[in-house]
Coordinates of C-alpha atoms in Angstrom, one line a residue:
Chain A
M1 CA 34.8 -37.8 6.3
K2 CA 32.2 -36.1 4.6
R3 CA 28.9 -38.1 4.0
V4 CA 26.6 -38.4 1.6
D5 CA 23.3 -36.5 2.5
I6 CA 20.7 -37.3 -0.3
R7 CA 18.8 -33.5 0.9
N8 CA 22.6 -31.5 0.2
T9 CA 22.9 -33.3 -3.0
M10 CA 18.8 -32.0 -3.8
N11 CA 19.4 -28.8 -2.4
D12 CA 23.1 -28.5 -4.4
I13 CA 21.3 -29.1 -7.6
K14 CA 18.2 -26.7 -7.3
S15 CA 21.0 -23.9 -6.2
N16 CA 23.5 -25.1 -8.9
T17 CA 20.5 -25.4 -12.1
R18 CA 18.2 -22.1 -11.0
G19 CA 17.8 -20.0 -14.3
M20 CA 18.8 -23.1 -16.8
S21 CA 15.6 -24.6 -19.0
R22 CA 14.4 -27.9 -18.3
K23 CA 16.8 -29.1 -20.7
E24 CA 19.5 -27.6 -19.5
R25 CA 18.6 -28.9 -16.5
L26 CA 18.2 -32.6 -17.0
G27 CA 21.7 -32.4 -19.1
Y28 CA 23.4 -30.7 -15.7
I29 CA 21.9 -34.0 -14.1
F30 CA 23.4 -36.2 -16.1
A31 CA 26.4 -35.0 -16.3
Y32 CA 27.3 -35.0 -12.6
Y33 CA 25.1 -37.4 -11.2
W34 CA 24.5 -40.0 -14.2
L35 CA 25.8 -42.9 -11.7
H36 CA 23.1 -41.7 -9.2
V37 CA 20.6 -42.0 -11.7
F38 CA 21.4 -45.2 -13.1
G39 CA 21.5 -46.6 -9.9
A40 CA 18.1 -45.1 -9.0
V41 CA 16.3 -46.5 -12.2
L42 CA 17.9 -50.1 -11.8
A43 CA 16.9 -50.1 -7.9
V44 CA 13.5 -49.2 -8.8
F45 CA 13.2 -52.0 -11.4
F46 CA 14.6 -54.8 -9.3
I47 CA 12.2 -53.9 -6.7
I48 CA 9.2 -53.8 -9.4
Y49 CA 10.5 -57.1 -10.9
F50 CA 10.6 -58.8 -7.4
L51 CA 7.3 -57.8 -6.0
T52 CA 5.7 -59.1 -8.9
H53 CA 7.5 -62.0 -9.0
F54 CA 7.4 -62.3 -5.2
L55 CA 3.1 -61.4 -4.6
F56 CA 2.0 -63.1 -8.2
G57 CA 4.4 -65.7 -9.2
I58 CA 3.5 -69.3 -8.7
K59 CA 5.3 -71.2 -5.8
E60 CA 4.0 -74.3 -6.5
N61 CA 3.2 -77.4 -7.8
W62 CA 0.3 -79.4 -8.1
I63 CA 2.5 -82.0 -9.3
Y64 CA 5.9 -82.6 -10.5
V65 CA 7.1 -86.0 -12.3
T66 CA 10.3 -86.6 -13.8
F67 CA 10.6 -88.8 -16.7
T68 CA 13.8 -90.3 -17.0
N69 CA 15.8 -91.5 -20.1
V70 CA 13.1 -90.3 -22.6
L71 CA 14.6 -91.3 -25.6
T72 CA 12.4 -89.5 -27.9
S73 CA 11.0 -86.2 -28.4
D74 CA 8.6 -84.0 -25.6
E75 CA 5.5 -84.5 -28.1
G76 CA 4.5 -87.6 -25.6
V77 CA 5.3 -86.1 -22.4
N78 CA 3.2 -83.1 -23.2
A79 CA 0.5 -84.3 -24.4
L80 CA 0.2 -86.4 -21.2
R81 CA 0.2 -83.1 -19.5
D82 CA -2.0 -81.4 -21.2
D83 CA -4.9 -84.0 -20.8
F84 CA -3.7 -84.9 -17.1
I85 CA -4.7 -81.1 -17.0
E86 CA -7.9 -81.9 -18.3
Y87 CA -8.7 -84.5 -16.8
T88 CA -8.0 -83.1 -13.2
G89 CA -9.0 -79.6 -14.0
Y90 CA -5.9 -77.9 -12.2
D91 CA -6.3 -74.4 -11.6
L92 CA -2.5 -73.2 -13.2
K93 CA -3.4 -69.9 -12.1
E94 CA -3.1 -71.5 -9.1
K95 CA 0.1 -74.0 -9.4
N96 CA 2.1 -75.3 -11.9
V97 CA 2.3 -78.7 -13.3
V98 CA 5.8 -80.0 -14.0
F99 CA 6.6 -82.6 -16.5
N100 CA 10.0 -82.9 -16.8
A101 CA 11.6 -85.4 -19.3
N102 CA 15.1 -84.0 -19.2
S103 CA 16.7 -86.5 -17.0
Y104 CA 19.0 -89.1 -18.4
F105 CA 20.9 -91.4 -15.5
D106 CA 21.7 -95.0 -15.0
A107 CA 21.5 -95.1 -11.4
T108 CA 22.4 -99.1 -11.6
T109 CA 25.7 -97.9 -11.7
V110 CA 28.5 -95.5 -10.2
Q111 CA 29.2 -94.3 -13.6
G112 CA 25.7 -93.6 -14.7
T113 CA 25.1 -91.3 -11.6
N114 CA 27.6 -89.2 -12.0
N115 CA 26.3 -86.9 -14.2
S116 CA 24.8 -83.4 -14.2
Y117 CA 21.1 -84.9 -14.8
F118 CA 21.6 -87.5 -11.8
Q119 CA 22.8 -84.3 -9.3
A120 CA 20.1 -82.3 -10.4
F121 CA 17.9 -85.0 -10.0
V122 CA 18.7 -85.8 -6.3
A123 CA 18.5 -81.8 -5.7
M124 CA 14.8 -82.0 -6.6
I125 CA 13.8 -85.3 -4.7
E126 CA 15.6 -83.6 -1.4
A127 CA 13.8 -80.6 -1.8
G128 CA 11.0 -82.2 -1.4
D129 CA 9.4 -80.8 -4.8
L130 CA 9.7 -83.9 -6.7
D131 CA 6.4 -86.1 -6.5
A132 CA 7.0 -88.9 -8.9
V133 CA 9.6 -90.4 -11.5
I134 CA 8.9 -92.7 -13.8
G135 CA 11.6 -95.4 -15.5
T136 CA 12.9 -98.3 -15.9
K137 CA 12.3 -101.3 -13.2
D138 CA 16.2 -101.3 -12.7
N139 CA 16.4 -97.7 -12.5
I140 CA 13.6 -97.1 -9.9
A141 CA 14.8 -100.1 -8.0
A142 CA 17.9 -98.5 -7.6
V143 CA 17.1 -95.2 -7.2
G144 CA 15.1 -96.6 -4.5
A145 CA 17.8 -99.1 -2.9
S146 CA 19.2 -95.5 -2.0
G147 CA 16.4 -94.5 -0.2
R148 CA 15.3 -91.4 -2.0
L149 CA 11.9 -93.1 -3.0
K150 CA 9.1 -93.9 -0.4
D151 CA 8.6 -96.9 1.1
L152 CA 4.9 -97.8 -0.1
S153 CA 4.7 -100.3 2.9
S154 CA 5.0 -97.4 5.4
E155 CA 2.2 -96.4 7.3
E156 CA 1.6 -93.0 5.6
M157 CA 1.6 -94.8 2.2
R158 CA 0.3 -98.4 2.4
E159 CA -3.7 -97.6 2.9
L160 CA -2.9 -94.8 0.0
F161 CA -2.0 -97.4 -2.6
A162 CA -3.3 -100.6 -1.2
S163 CA -5.0 -100.7 -4.3
Y164 CA -1.9 -101.2 -6.2
S165 CA -0.2 -103.9 -4.3
D166 CA 0.0 -106.2 -6.8
R167 CA 2.1 -104.2 -8.8
F168 CA 4.6 -103.3 -6.5
V169 CA 8.6 -103.0 -7.8
Y170 CA 10.8 -104.2 -4.1
C171 CA 14.4 -103.2 -3.8
T172 CA 16.5 -104.4 -0.6
P173 CA 17.9 -101.1 1.1
I174 CA 21.2 -99.9 0.8
D175 CA 20.8 -98.9 4.6
E176 CA 20.5 -102.0 6.5
E177 CA 19.4 -100.2 9.1
Y178 CA 16.4 -99.4 7.4
S179 CA 15.4 -102.7 6.6
E180 CA 17.6 -106.2 5.8
D181 CA 14.0 -107.3 3.7
E182 CA 13.1 -105.8 0.2
V183 CA 10.8 -102.8 0.5
P184 CA 7.7 -101.7 -2.0
V185 CA 9.5 -98.3 -4.1
G186 CA 7.8 -98.5 -7.3
I187 CA 4.3 -99.4 -9.0
D188 CA 4.5 -101.3 -12.3
I189 CA 2.3 -99.4 -15.0
S190 CA 3.9 -101.0 -18.2
D191 CA 0.5 -101.7 -19.4
S192 CA -0.7 -98.1 -18.5
S193 CA -1.2 -95.1 -21.4
I194 CA 1.7 -94.0 -20.6
V195 CA 3.4 -97.2 -22.9
G196 CA 0.3 -97.2 -24.5
K197 CA -1.3 -94.3 -25.8
Y198 CA 1.3 -91.9 -25.4
G199 CA 4.5 -94.1 -26.6
I200 CA 6.6 -92.4 -23.5
Y201 CA 8.5 -95.9 -22.8
T202 CA 8.4 -98.9 -25.3
G203 CA 9.3 -101.6 -22.7
D204 CA 8.8 -101.9 -18.8
C205 CA 7.6 -98.7 -16.9
V206 CA 7.9 -98.5 -13.0
L207 CA 6.0 -95.1 -11.2
G208 CA 7.8 -94.3 -7.9
L209 CA 7.3 -91.7 -5.5
G210 CA 9.8 -89.0 -4.3
A211 CA 11.1 -90.0 -0.9
Y212 CA 9.9 -86.2 0.2
T213 CA 7.0 -86.0 -1.8
K214 CA 3.8 -83.9 -0.4
H215 CA 1.4 -84.6 -2.7
A216 CA 1.1 -88.5 -2.8
E217 CA -3.1 -88.0 -3.4
E218 CA -1.9 -86.1 -6.3
V219 CA 0.2 -89.2 -7.4
L220 CA -2.6 -91.4 -6.7
K221 CA -5.0 -89.1 -9.4
F222 CA -2.2 -89.4 -12.1
L223 CA -2.0 -93.1 -11.5
K224 CA -5.8 -93.3 -11.9
Y225 CA -5.7 -91.1 -15.1
I226 CA -3.3 -93.4 -16.8
Y227 CA -5.0 -96.6 -16.2
E228 CA -8.7 -94.7 -17.2
D229 CA -7.2 -92.9 -20.3
I230 CA -5.8 -96.0 -21.9
Chain B
M1 CA 78.3 -67.5 -32.7
E2 CA 77.3 -69.7 -35.1
G3 CA 76.7 -72.4 -32.5
Y4 CA 74.8 -70.2 -30.6
A5 CA 72.8 -69.2 -33.4
A6 CA 72.0 -72.5 -34.6
K7 CA 70.8 -74.1 -30.8
Q8 CA 68.6 -71.1 -30.9
R9 CA 67.1 -72.0 -34.5
R10 CA 66.5 -75.5 -33.1
T11 CA 64.8 -74.2 -30.1
T12 CA 62.5 -72.0 -32.0
I13 CA 61.7 -75.2 -34.6
L14 CA 61.1 -77.2 -31.4
I15 CA 58.9 -74.6 -29.7
H16 CA 56.6 -74.1 -33.0
V17 CA 56.7 -77.8 -33.4
I18 CA 54.7 -78.1 -30.1
L19 CA 52.5 -75.3 -31.0
I20 CA 51.7 -76.5 -33.8
V21 CA 50.7 -80.3 -32.4
M22 CA 49.1 -78.3 -29.3
S23 CA 47.1 -76.3 -32.0
F24 CA 46.2 -79.2 -34.1
I25 CA 45.0 -81.2 -30.5
M26 CA 42.8 -78.2 -29.8
I27 CA 41.3 -77.8 -33.2
V28 CA 40.4 -81.5 -34.4
P29 CA 37.4 -82.0 -32.1
F30 CA 36.0 -79.0 -33.1
A31 CA 36.5 -79.6 -36.9
W32 CA 35.4 -83.0 -36.0
M33 CA 32.3 -81.3 -34.8
I34 CA 31.4 -79.3 -37.3
L35 CA 32.1 -81.5 -40.5
T36 CA 30.2 -84.4 -38.8
A37 CA 27.2 -82.0 -38.6
L38 CA 27.8 -81.6 -42.3
K39 CA 27.4 -85.5 -42.8
T40 CA 24.5 -88.1 -43.2
N41 CA 24.1 -90.4 -39.9
Q42 CA 25.3 -93.7 -41.5
E43 CA 28.5 -91.6 -42.9
A44 CA 29.0 -90.2 -39.3
I45 CA 28.9 -93.9 -37.7
S46 CA 30.1 -96.4 -40.1
V47 CA 33.2 -94.4 -41.9
S48 CA 36.3 -94.9 -40.2
P49 CA 36.7 -91.0 -37.9
F50 CA 39.8 -90.8 -39.7
Y51 CA 37.9 -90.1 -42.5
I52 CA 37.2 -86.9 -41.3
L53 CA 35.6 -84.8 -44.5
P54 CA 32.0 -85.7 -45.7
H55 CA 31.9 -88.5 -48.6
N56 CA 28.1 -87.8 -49.8
G57 CA 28.2 -84.2 -49.7
W58 CA 27.9 -81.6 -47.0
H59 CA 24.6 -81.8 -45.7
W60 CA 23.9 -78.2 -44.5
E61 CA 20.2 -79.3 -43.8
N62 CA 21.2 -80.9 -40.5
F63 CA 21.4 -77.4 -39.0
G64 CA 18.0 -76.7 -40.3
T65 CA 16.8 -79.8 -38.8
V66 CA 17.6 -78.8 -35.1
W67 CA 17.0 -74.6 -35.8
K68 CA 13.2 -75.9 -36.6
S69 CA 13.0 -78.6 -33.6
Y70 CA 14.6 -76.1 -30.8
N71 CA 13.9 -72.4 -30.8
F72 CA 17.5 -71.4 -30.6
L73 CA 16.8 -67.6 -30.6
I74 CA 15.2 -68.0 -27.4
L75 CA 18.4 -70.2 -26.5
Y76 CA 20.3 -67.4 -27.6
K77 CA 18.6 -65.2 -25.7
N78 CA 18.2 -66.5 -22.7
T79 CA 21.4 -67.6 -22.6
L80 CA 23.4 -64.0 -23.4
L81 CA 20.9 -62.5 -21.0
M82 CA 21.9 -65.0 -18.2
I83 CA 25.8 -64.3 -19.0
F84 CA 25.2 -60.4 -18.9
W85 CA 23.5 -60.5 -15.6
R86 CA 25.7 -63.0 -13.8
V87 CA 28.7 -60.7 -14.6
V88 CA 27.0 -57.9 -14.1
C89 CA 26.2 -59.0 -10.7
A90 CA 29.1 -60.9 -9.9
V91 CA 31.6 -57.9 -10.7
L92 CA 29.7 -55.6 -9.3
T93 CA 29.3 -57.2 -5.7
A94 CA 32.8 -59.2 -6.1
T95 CA 34.2 -55.5 -6.1
M96 CA 32.2 -53.6 -3.7
A97 CA 33.1 -57.0 -1.3
G98 CA 37.1 -56.7 -2.5
Y99 CA 37.1 -53.3 -1.6
A100 CA 35.8 -53.8 2.2
F101 CA 38.1 -56.5 2.5
G102 CA 41.0 -55.5 0.8
R103 CA 41.0 -51.7 2.1
L104 CA 38.4 -50.9 4.9
K105 CA 39.1 -51.8 8.8
F106 CA 36.1 -53.1 10.7
P107 CA 35.6 -55.2 13.2
G108 CA 35.0 -58.8 12.3
K109 CA 36.4 -58.2 8.8
N110 CA 39.2 -61.3 8.9
F111 CA 36.0 -63.6 10.9
L112 CA 33.6 -62.7 7.4
F113 CA 36.5 -63.1 5.4
S114 CA 37.5 -66.8 6.6
L115 CA 33.7 -67.4 5.8
V116 CA 34.0 -66.2 2.1
L117 CA 37.0 -68.7 1.9
V118 CA 34.9 -71.3 3.5
Q119 CA 32.4 -71.1 0.8
M120 CA 35.5 -71.2 -1.8
M121 CA 36.2 -74.8 -0.6
I122 CA 32.4 -76.1 -0.1
P123 CA 31.2 -78.0 -2.9
A124 CA 29.1 -76.1 -5.5
Q125 CA 26.3 -78.9 -4.7
I126 CA 25.7 -78.8 -1.6
F127 CA 24.5 -75.2 -2.2
I128 CA 22.2 -76.5 -4.6
I129 CA 19.3 -77.5 -3.2
P130 CA 18.8 -74.2 -0.6
Q131 CA 19.1 -72.2 -3.4
Y132 CA 16.5 -74.0 -5.3
L133 CA 14.2 -73.7 -2.4
M134 CA 15.2 -70.1 -2.0
V135 CA 14.3 -69.6 -5.9
S136 CA 11.4 -71.7 -5.2
K137 CA 9.8 -70.2 -2.4
M138 CA 10.0 -66.4 -3.9
G139 CA 8.0 -67.4 -6.9
M140 CA 11.2 -67.4 -9.4
L141 CA 11.5 -70.7 -11.1
N142 CA 11.6 -70.5 -14.5
T143 CA 12.3 -66.7 -15.0
Q144 CA 15.6 -65.3 -15.4
F145 CA 16.0 -64.5 -12.1
G146 CA 16.1 -67.6 -11.4
L147 CA 19.0 -69.1 -13.6
V148 CA 21.1 -65.4 -12.2
F149 CA 20.4 -66.4 -8.8
P150 CA 23.6 -68.6 -8.2
G151 CA 26.1 -66.1 -9.7
L152 CA 24.6 -63.1 -7.9
V153 CA 27.7 -63.3 -5.5
T154 CA 30.9 -65.0 -5.9
A155 CA 33.6 -66.1 -3.4
F156 CA 36.4 -66.3 -5.8
G157 CA 35.6 -63.3 -7.1
T158 CA 35.7 -61.5 -3.9
Y159 CA 39.1 -62.8 -3.2
L160 CA 40.3 -62.3 -6.6
L161 CA 39.1 -58.4 -6.3
K162 CA 40.9 -58.1 -2.7
T163 CA 43.9 -59.4 -4.0
G164 CA 43.6 -56.9 -6.7
F165 CA 42.8 -53.9 -4.1
E166 CA 45.5 -55.2 -1.7
G167 CA 47.8 -54.3 -4.5
L168 CA 47.2 -50.6 -4.8
P169 CA 49.4 -48.0 -3.2
K170 CA 48.3 -46.6 -0.2
D171 CA 49.0 -43.1 -1.1
L172 CA 46.6 -43.0 -3.8
E173 CA 43.7 -43.5 -1.6
E174 CA 45.5 -40.9 1.0
A175 CA 45.5 -38.1 -1.2
A176 CA 42.1 -38.5 -2.1
M177 CA 41.3 -38.5 0.8
I178 CA 43.2 -35.4 1.4
D179 CA 41.3 -33.7 -1.3
G180 CA 38.0 -34.2 0.0
C181 CA 36.4 -38.0 -1.5
N182 CA 34.4 -39.8 0.5
I183 CA 34.5 -43.7 1.0
G184 CA 32.2 -43.9 -2.0
Q185 CA 34.4 -41.2 -4.5
R186 CA 37.1 -43.1 -3.5
F187 CA 36.1 -46.3 -4.6
L188 CA 34.0 -44.9 -7.7
M189 CA 36.8 -42.7 -8.8
I190 CA 40.2 -43.8 -7.5
M191 CA 40.5 -47.4 -6.5
M192 CA 38.0 -49.4 -8.5
P193 CA 39.6 -48.0 -12.3
L194 CA 42.8 -49.2 -11.3
T195 CA 41.4 -52.7 -10.6
K196 CA 40.3 -53.0 -14.3
S197 CA 42.2 -56.0 -15.4
S198 CA 41.1 -58.0 -12.2
M199 CA 37.3 -57.3 -13.2
V200 CA 37.9 -57.9 -16.9
S201 CA 39.6 -61.3 -15.7
L202 CA 36.3 -62.1 -13.1
G203 CA 33.7 -61.0 -15.8
I204 CA 35.9 -63.6 -18.0
F205 CA 35.5 -66.5 -15.9
T206 CA 31.8 -65.8 -14.7
A207 CA 31.2 -65.8 -18.3
V208 CA 32.7 -68.8 -19.4
F209 CA 31.4 -70.6 -16.2
A210 CA 27.6 -69.4 -17.0
F211 CA 27.6 -70.4 -20.4
K212 CA 29.0 -73.7 -19.2
D213 CA 26.7 -74.4 -16.3
L214 CA 24.3 -76.9 -16.8
M215 CA 23.2 -78.2 -13.8
W216 CA 21.4 -75.0 -12.3
P217 CA 19.4 -74.6 -15.8
M218 CA 17.9 -77.6 -15.8
I219 CA 17.0 -77.3 -12.3
V220 CA 15.1 -74.2 -12.2
C221 CA 14.4 -74.1 -15.9
T222 CA 12.2 -77.1 -16.9
N223 CA 9.9 -74.7 -19.6
A224 CA 11.1 -74.8 -23.1
S225 CA 11.4 -70.9 -23.6
T226 CA 13.1 -70.5 -20.2
T227 CA 16.1 -73.0 -20.6
T228 CA 19.8 -72.5 -21.8
L229 CA 21.8 -73.3 -24.6
S230 CA 23.7 -76.1 -22.3
A231 CA 20.2 -77.5 -20.7
G232 CA 19.1 -77.2 -24.5
L233 CA 21.9 -79.1 -25.5
A234 CA 21.7 -81.8 -23.2
K235 CA 18.0 -82.2 -24.1
M236 CA 19.4 -82.6 -28.0
Q237 CA 21.3 -85.4 -26.6
G238 CA 18.5 -87.5 -25.0
Q239 CA 16.4 -86.9 -28.2
Y240 CA 18.8 -87.3 -30.8
G241 CA 21.0 -89.6 -28.6
S242 CA 22.0 -91.9 -32.2
D243 CA 21.7 -88.8 -34.4
Y244 CA 25.2 -87.6 -34.4
P245 CA 25.1 -85.2 -37.1
A246 CA 21.9 -83.5 -35.4
M247 CA 23.8 -83.2 -32.2
M248 CA 26.8 -82.1 -33.6
A249 CA 24.7 -79.4 -35.8
A250 CA 22.9 -78.2 -32.3
A251 CA 26.7 -78.3 -30.5
T252 CA 28.0 -75.6 -33.1
L253 CA 25.1 -73.7 -33.2
A254 CA 25.7 -73.8 -29.2
V255 CA 29.1 -72.8 -29.7
L256 CA 28.8 -70.1 -31.5
P257 CA 28.3 -67.1 -29.1
M258 CA 31.0 -68.2 -27.3
I259 CA 33.0 -67.9 -30.5
V260 CA 31.8 -64.6 -31.3
I261 CA 31.9 -63.5 -27.7
Y262 CA 35.8 -64.2 -27.6
V263 CA 36.7 -63.0 -31.1
I264 CA 35.1 -59.8 -30.1
F265 CA 37.1 -59.2 -26.5
Q266 CA 39.9 -61.6 -27.2
K267 CA 42.5 -59.1 -26.1
Q268 CA 40.9 -59.0 -22.9
F269 CA 40.6 -62.9 -22.4
V270 CA 44.2 -63.6 -23.0
E271 CA 45.0 -60.2 -20.3
G272 CA 42.5 -61.7 -18.1
I273 CA 43.7 -65.3 -18.0
A274 CA 47.1 -64.0 -17.4
T275 CA 45.9 -61.6 -14.7
S276 CA 44.4 -64.1 -12.7
G277 CA 46.6 -67.3 -13.8
G278 CA 43.6 -69.6 -14.4
K279 CA 42.6 -71.8 -16.9
L280 CA 39.4 -71.7 -18.2

């Protein structure tokens, strides 16, 4: 079986194009080796593209917050994000701040979770990228009952969110082995700037922490901000 | 003889009636979408749906409103680029893998192919989290590559192309070998052109599924500047939840690229569906 050898191919091109002008040589190469040239150009393009993103792309978030069932424009959420970044002084060249208002589901019913929004939401939580979720009391309690939100009475969370314990929202976990009693899975923030200044929600509003979040302290900063900025 | 002709005419009429009814069923939702986009909101929700035409004039400004609210040019660009790269990558990788599984002999071939088949049997949602983590760790969130990533390889395409290559006569490849073609030349010059119809089918399937893909763009693209039409439309559904004319205007604008693609590649679409025996 004949093997493709780059050195032999180069020698073939050299010998076959001897005496040709540059234009003729390019024409020859393009006519006989256009596929090789195309492949090489594509490979170089991809290598540069990957290296640029891999070396310089932003891979982590300062905080990722999902606002569920926001039925107004993004303006309030965008303004909140900009003001929060200014407040914390986060360097966006280092990490991202994501405020996602594109999530619509009703976790209280089976039908309400049978959609792509909920699947995407669960994927974000399971991947550990979603730090906080904001929504109505019933919705957050239902998400919490399925074990997808942090138990705020757990050892790692208890101290951190102690000052908000009077605002805790409770639910009974579906997993009876975890607990048969009610556990706190959310913090009522109905009197914060999210409802007042930014008008993102009009009624009750609760914040829960993603079950696998690594940025609980950033969520705490966010909580402080929405109460300082009323 | 006359009886036979009359029976044949009756059959033809019956077939045409069924086809007309089916066409009507297919067309009505589209017509309803376009005509609702031209109504006022009050008209859209208060007037009986059987009054399909707008009563108070044609409100073309609904299109202008949604066009201004969302940068449709960016959504079109992102969607078309995603479709293009997914089709190119899927066809390229599936053709090579299909050729290897269909024509070459190598150790572990059956085991590896069974792994491909297993992938087809597992729900796509299972792969979402690992795929998201991979894209995230590569720093590719909110990029075109992030959108294309799940479509880089396709188990279905590999299976389709494998079947296509298996159906070709061995003599062709043997003749090429006698003429001195190496494996690459046999694949590129002889075998690949003969599976054009399977490649076109795969391209069409990939394009349609890429266009319809909602969950993945919603996960990897949180920026309005990098998202696709489907995810943009989902956002509009939230924003214009009660404004049906605006929603329908957005939906009409969103389906335009697919209609244009269909009109251009109509022949290939029909051939592709006939070849693969699938439905879109």
